[in-house]
Each structure stands twice: as structure tokens, then as C-alpha cells.
Amino acid sequence: MQKLEEKTKIGERLSKILKEMKGSEFKEVKALQILKELQKRVPEAAKEGIKKAQENVMRRLKERLEKSSTSTQEKLKKYIEKIRGNPEGKMEILQDIKSALKNRPEIRKKLENVKEKILEKIQERGKKLGCPEIQKPAPNFCPKGRIVPQRDNKGCIVKFRCIVPGEEEIPSPTSTQILPKKLVCVTLWDPVCGKDGKTYSNACFAKVAGVEIAHKGVCEQPLKKIEQKFEEKIENFKQKKTPQK
């Protein structure tokens, strides 16, 4: 019980510090960037508090953007493009914001344009680290899902996967439906694989869907499906090679 209280206090203290942080009108984006980097470095016991702080920051940002003007949205786009830091972290934050603004397609569309520039930065970073060059996804790649890098055993990105979170298939509640407060989830990317074989953005969304968690992280493509696709490719190749009579 004491540990739970300590985690809550950590989240509350961080939220207060970040709320009072001075900076640009998009200081929440910078705060998310700081928190995501911090989460990688702290002991496991402190991570829950940092997640709570991220949720609070994301809620504030979402509320503000939903009421924002067109000019503010344009400024946000430019801010995300220019902000310094790990491009993969920027991509994660961009996709978190897009997911949070599910009911504002016009803002999502503007932010989609930033994705191309961030992907270019990810490619450049890979080259500097001595990783093999990777092909950048097409501009229309993964419009309804999240772009997730797949790495080799050296930590180099070998390709980008398109993961459509399982909660995208959960119908939105009607005006007559009221979800319990404890089931209101924040769209922060901390993926879990459900026993239904679908990836959910975080454990909260899996709980809303009533799905038991199989493991942390994205679901891997089932081996049988991979084998089936490979066999289909071989069969198609054989058919092309067979001379016509």
C-alpha cells in the first residue's frame, strides 16, 4: 500500500513541476519528451509514477488542442518538426497525439505531414550509427495504425511495421452510454499483446476490451501465417516459371 502511495506521489510531483515549467506554448510536448527519456533510465518501481505524469500531461495537451485554432495547429506542426531530440521519441509522441485526437481528423491530417520528415531523420540517425540503410515507408503507409520500428540483434532498424491497435476496433460509446471513470484510457504507447492476438496501445485499452494480456510489447506475427505467405510466394513463383503450352 505504501509503495502504491509513493508511486502516486511521484506522478503528482512530476505533473506539478511540468505544469509550472516555463517555455513555449507547446511545453507539454517537451514535457512528454523528457518523461519518455526519463522512463528509460529510472528503476522499475518509479516507472508507474512517470507513466501517471505522462497521462496528466497528455490530457492537458489533448484538451487544449481540441479547442485550438487553425494557426495554433500549424504552429504545433512546426514545433514538432523543429524540436531537438531522438527522432524515434518524436515519432512516438507524434503518434500519441494523433491517437488522442481520434475525433479531430483535420488536426490528425496536418500532423501526418510531419511524419515524413521524422522518418527521414530516423534514416539519417541510422546511417550515423553505422546501420544498414533502410527503405522509408511510402507516404500513405499506415494511416490508421502506428509505425513501429523492428530491430535486428545489433539494435539497428531493419524495417517499419504498421500496427493497428486492437482498441481501434472497439466501438465508441453512444451518447446514452457512460463508461466508468476507471476505464477511461489515455493514448500513450506502452504496448501489450492480448490473448486475442491483437496489440493494444497499453494495458488499460486491453482491459476496456475485456482481453487478458499475454505479454508486454507488440504481438509477433504468428509463425503459421508467415509460413503460409512464404509458401504462397513460392507457388506464385513456380507458376510464373512454368512455360505456357
PDB file of C-alpha atoms in Angstrom:
ATOM      1  CA  MET A   1       0.000   0.000   0.000  1.00  0.00           C
ATOM      2  CA  GLN A   2       2.858   2.344   0.899  1.00  0.00           C
ATOM      3  CA  LYS A   3       4.607   1.625  -2.402  1.00  0.00           C
ATOM      4  CA  LEU A   4       1.392   2.462  -4.306  1.00  0.00           C
ATOM      5  CA  GLU A   5       1.138   5.777  -2.451  1.00  0.00           C
ATOM      6  CA  GLU A   6       4.792   6.542  -3.256  1.00  0.00           C
ATOM      7  CA  LYS A   7       4.175   5.896  -6.969  1.00  0.00           C
ATOM      8  CA  THR A   8       1.132   8.195  -6.916  1.00  0.00           C
ATOM      9  CA  LYS A   9       3.130  10.928  -5.166  1.00  0.00           C
ATOM     10  CA  ILE A  10       5.942  10.660  -7.741  1.00  0.00           C
ATOM     11  CA  GLY A  11       3.409  11.134 -10.554  1.00  0.00           C
ATOM     12  CA  GLU A  12       1.737  14.055  -8.772  1.00  0.00           C
ATOM     13  CA  ARG A  13       5.053  15.797  -8.047  1.00  0.00           C
ATOM     14  CA  LEU A  14       6.264  15.396 -11.632  1.00  0.00           C
ATOM     15  CA  SER A  15       2.916  16.612 -13.011  1.00  0.00           C
ATOM     16  CA  LYS A  16       3.091  19.732 -10.823  1.00  0.00           C
ATOM     17  CA  ILE A  17       6.695  20.508 -11.830  1.00  0.00           C
ATOM     18  CA  LEU A  18       5.920  20.050 -15.534  1.00  0.00           C
ATOM     19  CA  LYS A  19       2.733  22.108 -15.318  1.00  0.00           C
ATOM     20  CA  GLU A  20       4.713  25.018 -13.857  1.00  0.00           C
ATOM     21  CA  MET A  21       7.555  24.567 -16.359  1.00  0.00           C
ATOM     22  CA  LYS A  22       8.225  27.679 -18.416  1.00  0.00           C
ATOM     23  CA  GLY A  23       8.708  27.544 -22.155  1.00  0.00           C
ATOM     24  CA  SER A  24       6.805  27.681 -25.419  1.00  0.00           C
ATOM     25  CA  GLU A  25       3.047  27.316 -25.752  1.00  0.00           C
ATOM     26  CA  PHE A  26       3.692  23.623 -26.507  1.00  0.00           C
ATOM     27  CA  LYS A  27       5.671  22.889 -23.364  1.00  0.00           C
ATOM     28  CA  GLU A  28       3.576  19.711 -22.942  1.00  0.00           C
ATOM     29  CA  VAL A  29       5.310  18.202 -25.988  1.00  0.00           C
ATOM     30  CA  LYS A  30       8.709  18.931 -24.443  1.00  0.00           C
ATOM     31  CA  ALA A  31       7.467  17.534 -21.117  1.00  0.00           C
ATOM     32  CA  LEU A  32       6.415  14.279 -22.807  1.00  0.00           C
ATOM     33  CA  GLN A  33       9.832  14.070 -24.445  1.00  0.00           C
ATOM     34  CA  ILE A  34      11.577  14.485 -21.069  1.00  0.00           C
ATOM     35  CA  LEU A  35       9.315  11.937 -19.360  1.00  0.00           C
ATOM     36  CA  LYS A  36       9.790   9.288 -22.062  1.00  0.00           C
ATOM     37  CA  GLU A  37      13.573   9.598 -21.794  1.00  0.00           C
ATOM     38  CA  LEU A  38      13.366   9.561 -18.001  1.00  0.00           C
ATOM     39  CA  GLN A  39      11.247   6.404 -18.056  1.00  0.00           C
ATOM     40  CA  LYS A  40      14.093   4.513 -19.755  1.00  0.00           C
ATOM     41  CA  ARG A  41      16.568   5.414 -17.014  1.00  0.00           C
ATOM     42  CA  VAL A  42      14.691   5.040 -13.723  1.00  0.00           C
ATOM     43  CA  PRO A  43      14.206   1.855 -11.645  1.00  0.00           C
ATOM     44  CA  GLU A  44      11.100  -0.223 -12.349  1.00  0.00           C
ATOM     45  CA  ALA A  45       9.456   0.970  -9.111  1.00  0.00           C
ATOM     46  CA  ALA A  46       9.449   4.604 -10.303  1.00  0.00           C
ATOM     47  CA  LYS A  47       8.105   3.935 -13.815  1.00  0.00           C
ATOM     48  CA  GLU A  48       4.452   3.838 -12.753  1.00  0.00           C
ATOM     49  CA  GLY A  49       4.702   7.370 -11.359  1.00  0.00           C
ATOM     50  CA  ILE A  50       6.287   8.617 -14.582  1.00  0.00           C
ATOM     51  CA  LYS A  51       3.519   6.979 -16.629  1.00  0.00           C
ATOM     52  CA  LYS A  52       0.943   8.762 -14.470  1.00  0.00           C
ATOM     53  CA  ALA A  53       2.704  12.087 -15.101  1.00  0.00           C
ATOM     54  CA  GLN A  54       2.672  11.378 -18.864  1.00  0.00           C
ATOM     55  CA  GLU A  55      -1.059  10.693 -18.733  1.00  0.00           C
ATOM     56  CA  ASN A  56      -1.718  14.001 -16.970  1.00  0.00           C
ATOM     57  CA  VAL A  57       0.393  15.938 -19.489  1.00  0.00           C
ATOM     58  CA  MET A  58      -1.310  14.220 -22.436  1.00  0.00           C
ATOM     59  CA  ARG A  59      -4.772  15.010 -21.040  1.00  0.00           C
ATOM     60  CA  ARG A  60      -3.906  18.711 -20.766  1.00  0.00           C
ATOM     61  CA  LEU A  61      -2.458  18.781 -24.282  1.00  0.00           C
ATOM     62  CA  LYS A  62      -5.468  16.952 -25.737  1.00  0.00           C
ATOM     63  CA  GLU A  63      -7.951  19.332 -24.084  1.00  0.00           C
ATOM     64  CA  ARG A  64      -6.067  22.358 -25.399  1.00  0.00           C
ATOM     65  CA  LEU A  65      -5.661  21.054 -28.944  1.00  0.00           C
ATOM     66  CA  GLU A  66      -9.330  20.113 -29.231  1.00  0.00           C
ATOM     67  CA  LYS A  67     -10.172  23.800 -28.702  1.00  0.00           C
ATOM     68  CA  SER A  68      -7.238  25.154 -30.735  1.00  0.00           C
ATOM     69  CA  SER A  69      -7.391  27.449 -33.759  1.00  0.00           C
ATOM     70  CA  THR A  70      -6.007  26.596 -37.208  1.00  0.00           C
ATOM     71  CA  SER A  71      -2.990  28.852 -36.620  1.00  0.00           C
ATOM     72  CA  THR A  72      -2.182  27.069 -33.331  1.00  0.00           C
ATOM     73  CA  GLN A  73      -2.358  23.705 -35.113  1.00  0.00           C
ATOM     74  CA  GLU A  74       0.101  24.946 -37.745  1.00  0.00           C
ATOM     75  CA  LYS A  75       2.443  26.158 -35.007  1.00  0.00           C
ATOM     76  CA  LEU A  76       2.273  22.742 -33.330  1.00  0.00           C
ATOM     77  CA  LYS A  77       3.220  21.039 -36.585  1.00  0.00           C
ATOM     78  CA  LYS A  78       6.280  23.285 -36.996  1.00  0.00           C
ATOM     79  CA  TYR A  79       7.219  22.888 -33.332  1.00  0.00           C
ATOM     80  CA  ILE A  80       7.280  19.078 -33.560  1.00  0.00           C
ATOM     81  CA  GLU A  81       9.353  19.300 -36.766  1.00  0.00           C
ATOM     82  CA  LYS A  82      11.992  21.551 -35.188  1.00  0.00           C
ATOM     83  CA  ILE A  83      12.205  20.295 -31.602  1.00  0.00           C
ATOM     84  CA  ARG A  84      15.537  18.619 -30.861  1.00  0.00           C
ATOM     85  CA  GLY A  85      15.914  15.102 -29.585  1.00  0.00           C
ATOM     86  CA  ASN A  86      15.758  11.454 -30.588  1.00  0.00           C
ATOM     87  CA  PRO A  87      13.635  11.242 -33.783  1.00  0.00           C
ATOM     88  CA  GLU A  88      12.180   7.893 -32.690  1.00  0.00           C
ATOM     89  CA  GLY A  89      10.966   9.524 -29.482  1.00  0.00           C
ATOM     90  CA  LYS A  90       9.457  12.342 -31.538  1.00  0.00           C
ATOM     91  CA  MET A  91       7.667   9.796 -33.725  1.00  0.00           C
ATOM     92  CA  GLU A  92       6.211   8.104 -30.649  1.00  0.00           C
ATOM     93  CA  ILE A  93       4.951  11.426 -29.241  1.00  0.00           C
ATOM     94  CA  LEU A  94       3.516  12.437 -32.619  1.00  0.00           C
ATOM     95  CA  GLN A  95       1.589   9.171 -32.826  1.00  0.00           C
ATOM     96  CA  ASP A  96       0.409   9.510 -29.210  1.00  0.00           C
ATOM     97  CA  ILE A  97      -1.023  12.948 -30.030  1.00  0.00           C
ATOM     98  CA  LYS A  98      -2.674  11.691 -33.223  1.00  0.00           C
ATOM     99  CA  SER A  99      -4.262   8.778 -31.365  1.00  0.00           C
ATOM    100  CA  ALA A 100      -5.560  11.124 -28.658  1.00  0.00           C
ATOM    101  CA  LEU A 101      -7.207  13.332 -31.297  1.00  0.00           C
ATOM    102  CA  LYS A 102      -9.246  10.499 -32.784  1.00  0.00           C
ATOM    103  CA  ASN A 103     -12.286  12.760 -33.222  1.00  0.00           C
ATOM    104  CA  ARG A 104     -10.347  15.612 -34.861  1.00  0.00           C
ATOM    105  CA  PRO A 105      -9.358  14.255 -38.309  1.00  0.00           C
ATOM    106  CA  GLU A 106      -8.370  17.706 -39.609  1.00  0.00           C
ATOM    107  CA  ILE A 107      -5.631  18.044 -36.960  1.00  0.00           C
ATOM    108  CA  ARG A 108      -4.515  14.439 -37.488  1.00  0.00           C
ATOM    109  CA  LYS A 109      -4.134  15.146 -41.209  1.00  0.00           C
ATOM    110  CA  LYS A 110      -1.864  18.130 -40.535  1.00  0.00           C
ATOM    111  CA  LEU A 111       0.289  16.105 -38.170  1.00  0.00           C
ATOM    112  CA  GLU A 112       0.533  13.295 -40.742  1.00  0.00           C
ATOM    113  CA  ASN A 113       2.737  15.596 -42.860  1.00  0.00           C
ATOM    114  CA  VAL A 114       5.305  15.798 -40.036  1.00  0.00           C
ATOM    115  CA  LYS A 115       5.704  12.010 -40.109  1.00  0.00           C
ATOM    116  CA  GLU A 116       7.662  12.085 -43.387  1.00  0.00           C
ATOM    117  CA  LYS A 117      10.316  14.440 -42.031  1.00  0.00           C
ATOM    118  CA  ILE A 118      10.723  12.473 -38.814  1.00  0.00           C
ATOM    119  CA  LEU A 119      11.171   9.225 -40.782  1.00  0.00           C
ATOM    120  CA  GLU A 120      13.946  10.914 -42.775  1.00  0.00           C
ATOM    121  CA  LYS A 121      15.649  11.896 -39.507  1.00  0.00           C
ATOM    122  CA  ILE A 122      15.374   8.284 -38.289  1.00  0.00           C
ATOM    123  CA  GLN A 123      17.093   7.133 -41.508  1.00  0.00           C
ATOM    124  CA  GLU A 124      19.878   9.703 -41.058  1.00  0.00           C
ATOM    125  CA  ARG A 125      20.409   8.651 -37.439  1.00  0.00           C
ATOM    126  CA  GLY A 126      20.708   5.004 -38.511  1.00  0.00           C
ATOM    127  CA  LYS A 127      23.445   5.891 -41.014  1.00  0.00           C
ATOM    128  CA  LYS A 128      25.401   7.787 -38.351  1.00  0.00           C
ATOM    129  CA  LEU A 129      25.228   4.737 -36.081  1.00  0.00           C
ATOM    130  CA  GLY A 130      26.626   2.552 -38.884  1.00  0.00           C
ATOM    131  CA  CYS A 131      23.374   0.675 -39.517  1.00  0.00           C
ATOM    132  CA  PRO A 132      22.398  -0.630 -42.977  1.00  0.00           C
ATOM    133  CA  GLU A 133      20.264   1.771 -44.996  1.00  0.00           C
ATOM    134  CA  ILE A 134      16.537   1.093 -44.713  1.00  0.00           C
ATOM    135  CA  GLN A 135      13.775   1.942 -47.114  1.00  0.00           C
ATOM    136  CA  LYS A 136      11.498   4.737 -45.963  1.00  0.00           C
ATOM    137  CA  PRO A 137       7.814   3.746 -45.962  1.00  0.00           C
ATOM    138  CA  ALA A 138       5.540   5.203 -48.651  1.00  0.00           C
ATOM    139  CA  PRO A 139       3.757   8.498 -47.773  1.00  0.00           C
ATOM    140  CA  ASN A 140       0.407   6.723 -47.321  1.00  0.00           C
ATOM    141  CA  PHE A 141       1.888   3.957 -45.162  1.00  0.00           C
ATOM    142  CA  CYS A 142      -0.073   3.052 -42.029  1.00  0.00           C
ATOM    143  CA  PRO A 143      -2.739   5.822 -41.977  1.00  0.00           C
ATOM    144  CA  LYS A 144      -4.873   4.098 -39.315  1.00  0.00           C
ATOM    145  CA  GLY A 145      -2.163   2.480 -37.237  1.00  0.00           C
ATOM    146  CA  ARG A 146       1.188   3.156 -35.595  1.00  0.00           C
ATOM    147  CA  ILE A 147       4.573   2.891 -37.261  1.00  0.00           C
ATOM    148  CA  VAL A 148       6.758   0.687 -35.064  1.00  0.00           C
ATOM    149  CA  PRO A 149      10.444   0.050 -35.884  1.00  0.00           C
ATOM    150  CA  GLN A 150      11.638  -3.557 -35.972  1.00  0.00           C
ATOM    151  CA  ARG A 151      15.295  -4.076 -34.996  1.00  0.00           C
ATOM    152  CA  ASP A 152      17.982  -6.680 -35.530  1.00  0.00           C
ATOM    153  CA  ASN A 153      20.147  -8.141 -32.734  1.00  0.00           C
ATOM    154  CA  LYS A 154      22.554  -5.175 -33.053  1.00  0.00           C
ATOM    155  CA  GLY A 155      19.786  -2.671 -32.366  1.00  0.00           C
ATOM    156  CA  CYS A 156      19.585  -1.417 -35.948  1.00  0.00           C
ATOM    157  CA  ILE A 157      16.182  -0.783 -37.508  1.00  0.00           C
ATOM    158  CA  VAL A 158      15.638  -3.255 -40.356  1.00  0.00           C
ATOM    159  CA  LYS A 159      12.088  -2.259 -41.286  1.00  0.00           C
ATOM    160  CA  PHE A 160       8.979  -0.448 -40.110  1.00  0.00           C
ATOM    161  CA  ARG A 161       5.839  -2.329 -39.116  1.00  0.00           C
ATOM    162  CA  CYS A 162       2.307  -0.984 -39.219  1.00  0.00           C
ATOM    163  CA  ILE A 163       0.490  -1.907 -36.007  1.00  0.00           C
ATOM    164  CA  VAL A 164      -3.230  -1.158 -35.868  1.00  0.00           C
ATOM    165  CA  PRO A 165      -4.042  -1.120 -32.123  1.00  0.00           C
ATOM    166  CA  GLY A 166      -6.785  -3.500 -31.055  1.00  0.00           C
ATOM    167  CA  GLU A 167      -8.740  -0.659 -29.419  1.00  0.00           C
ATOM    168  CA  GLU A 168      -9.377   0.843 -32.877  1.00  0.00           C
ATOM    169  CA  GLU A 169     -11.974  -1.896 -33.297  1.00  0.00           C
ATOM    170  CA  ILE A 170     -13.710  -1.086 -30.009  1.00  0.00           C
ATOM    171  CA  PRO A 171     -16.862   0.899 -30.855  1.00  0.00           C
ATOM    172  CA  SER A 172     -17.061   4.374 -29.342  1.00  0.00           C
ATOM    173  CA  PRO A 173     -19.703   4.711 -26.627  1.00  0.00           C
ATOM    174  CA  THR A 174     -23.024   6.256 -27.673  1.00  0.00           C
ATOM    175  CA  SER A 175     -24.349   9.406 -26.013  1.00  0.00           C
ATOM    176  CA  THR A 176     -26.506   7.225 -23.736  1.00  0.00           C
ATOM    177  CA  GLN A 177     -23.558   5.091 -22.602  1.00  0.00           C
ATOM    178  CA  ILE A 178     -21.353   6.205 -19.726  1.00  0.00           C
ATOM    179  CA  LEU A 179     -18.106   4.355 -19.182  1.00  0.00           C
ATOM    180  CA  PRO A 180     -16.858   4.020 -15.610  1.00  0.00           C
ATOM    181  CA  LYS A 181     -14.152   6.559 -14.833  1.00  0.00           C
ATOM    182  CA  LYS A 182     -11.601   3.826 -14.179  1.00  0.00           C
ATOM    183  CA  LEU A 183     -11.983   2.621 -17.790  1.00  0.00           C
ATOM    184  CA  VAL A 184     -11.099   5.955 -19.424  1.00  0.00           C
ATOM    185  CA  CYS A 185      -7.703   5.343 -21.054  1.00  0.00           C
ATOM    186  CA  VAL A 186      -5.013   7.778 -22.186  1.00  0.00           C
ATOM    187  CA  THR A 187      -3.450   7.030 -25.575  1.00  0.00           C
ATOM    188  CA  LEU A 188       0.175   6.624 -24.530  1.00  0.00           C
ATOM    189  CA  TRP A 189       2.185   3.932 -26.320  1.00  0.00           C
ATOM    190  CA  ASP A 190       3.175   1.199 -23.877  1.00  0.00           C
ATOM    191  CA  PRO A 191       2.047  -1.781 -25.990  1.00  0.00           C
ATOM    192  CA  VAL A 192       0.761  -5.096 -24.728  1.00  0.00           C
ATOM    193  CA  CYS A 193      -0.200  -8.208 -26.676  1.00  0.00           C
ATOM    194  CA  GLY A 194      -3.637  -9.577 -25.843  1.00  0.00           C
ATOM    195  CA  LYS A 195      -4.505 -13.270 -25.800  1.00  0.00           C
ATOM    196  CA  ASP A 196      -6.754 -12.491 -28.787  1.00  0.00           C
ATOM    197  CA  GLY A 197      -3.565 -11.938 -30.834  1.00  0.00           C
ATOM    198  CA  LYS A 198      -4.070  -8.162 -31.101  1.00  0.00           C
ATOM    199  CA  THR A 199      -1.725  -5.402 -29.969  1.00  0.00           C
ATOM    200  CA  TYR A 200      -3.220  -2.763 -27.646  1.00  0.00           C
ATOM    201  CA  SER A 201      -1.693   0.680 -27.041  1.00  0.00           C
ATOM    202  CA  ASN A 202      -1.462  -0.057 -23.322  1.00  0.00           C
ATOM    203  CA  ALA A 203      -2.869  -2.329 -20.615  1.00  0.00           C
ATOM    204  CA  CYS A 204      -5.820  -0.001 -19.987  1.00  0.00           C
ATOM    205  CA  PHE A 205      -7.175  -0.469 -23.528  1.00  0.00           C
ATOM    206  CA  ALA A 206      -6.826  -4.248 -23.250  1.00  0.00           C
ATOM    207  CA  LYS A 207      -8.849  -4.070 -20.043  1.00  0.00           C
ATOM    208  CA  VAL A 208     -11.565  -1.975 -21.739  1.00  0.00           C
ATOM    209  CA  ALA A 209     -11.758  -4.615 -24.480  1.00  0.00           C
ATOM    210  CA  GLY A 210     -12.060  -7.331 -21.823  1.00  0.00           C
ATOM    211  CA  VAL A 211      -8.936  -9.041 -23.137  1.00  0.00           C
ATOM    212  CA  GLU A 212      -6.372 -10.824 -20.974  1.00  0.00           C
ATOM    213  CA  ILE A 213      -2.768  -9.750 -21.586  1.00  0.00           C
ATOM    214  CA  ALA A 214      -0.428 -12.400 -22.999  1.00  0.00           C
ATOM    215  CA  HIS A 215       2.771 -10.351 -22.694  1.00  0.00           C
ATOM    216  CA  LYS A 216       4.193  -6.843 -22.859  1.00  0.00           C
ATOM    217  CA  GLY A 217       5.177  -5.469 -26.268  1.00  0.00           C
ATOM    218  CA  VAL A 218       3.592  -5.834 -29.698  1.00  0.00           C
ATOM    219  CA  CYS A 219       2.226  -9.168 -30.879  1.00  0.00           C
ATOM    220  CA  GLU A 220       4.506 -11.025 -33.235  1.00  0.00           C
ATOM    221  CA  GLN A 221       3.080 -12.296 -36.486  1.00  0.00           C
ATOM    222  CA  PRO A 222       2.062 -15.935 -35.980  1.00  0.00           C
ATOM    223  CA  LEU A 223       4.590 -18.376 -37.460  1.00  0.00           C
ATOM    224  CA  LYS A 224       1.897 -20.264 -39.378  1.00  0.00           C
ATOM    225  CA  LYS A 225       0.841 -17.099 -41.220  1.00  0.00           C
ATOM    226  CA  ILE A 226       4.461 -16.312 -42.133  1.00  0.00           C
ATOM    227  CA  GLU A 227       4.962 -19.884 -43.427  1.00  0.00           C
ATOM    228  CA  GLN A 228       1.692 -19.694 -45.369  1.00  0.00           C
ATOM    229  CA  LYS A 229       2.702 -16.425 -47.048  1.00  0.00           C
ATOM    230  CA  PHE A 230       6.139 -17.880 -47.889  1.00  0.00           C
ATOM    231  CA  GLU A 231       4.539 -20.974 -49.448  1.00  0.00           C
ATOM    232  CA  GLU A 232       2.176 -18.773 -51.473  1.00  0.00           C
ATOM    233  CA  LYS A 233       5.118 -16.757 -52.812  1.00  0.00           C
ATOM    234  CA  ILE A 234       6.952 -19.962 -53.848  1.00  0.00           C
ATOM    235  CA  GLU A 235       3.812 -21.271 -55.562  1.00  0.00           C
ATOM    236  CA  ASN A 236       3.330 -17.986 -57.448  1.00  0.00           C
ATOM    237  CA  PHE A 237       6.989 -18.056 -58.499  1.00  0.00           C
ATOM    238  CA  LYS A 238       6.625 -21.645 -59.808  1.00  0.00           C
ATOM    239  CA  GLN A 239       3.549 -20.684 -61.821  1.00  0.00           C
ATOM    240  CA  LYS A 240       5.375 -17.769 -63.432  1.00  0.00           C
ATOM    241  CA  LYS A 241       8.318 -20.040 -64.346  1.00  0.00           C
ATOM    242  CA  THR A 242       6.101 -22.758 -65.884  1.00  0.00           C
ATOM    243  CA  PRO A 243       6.282 -22.336 -69.706  1.00  0.00           C
ATOM    244  CA  GLN A 244       2.964 -21.840 -71.439  1.00  0.00           C
ATOM    245  CA  LYS A 245       1.988 -24.566 -73.929  1.00  0.00           C
TER     246      LYS A 245
END
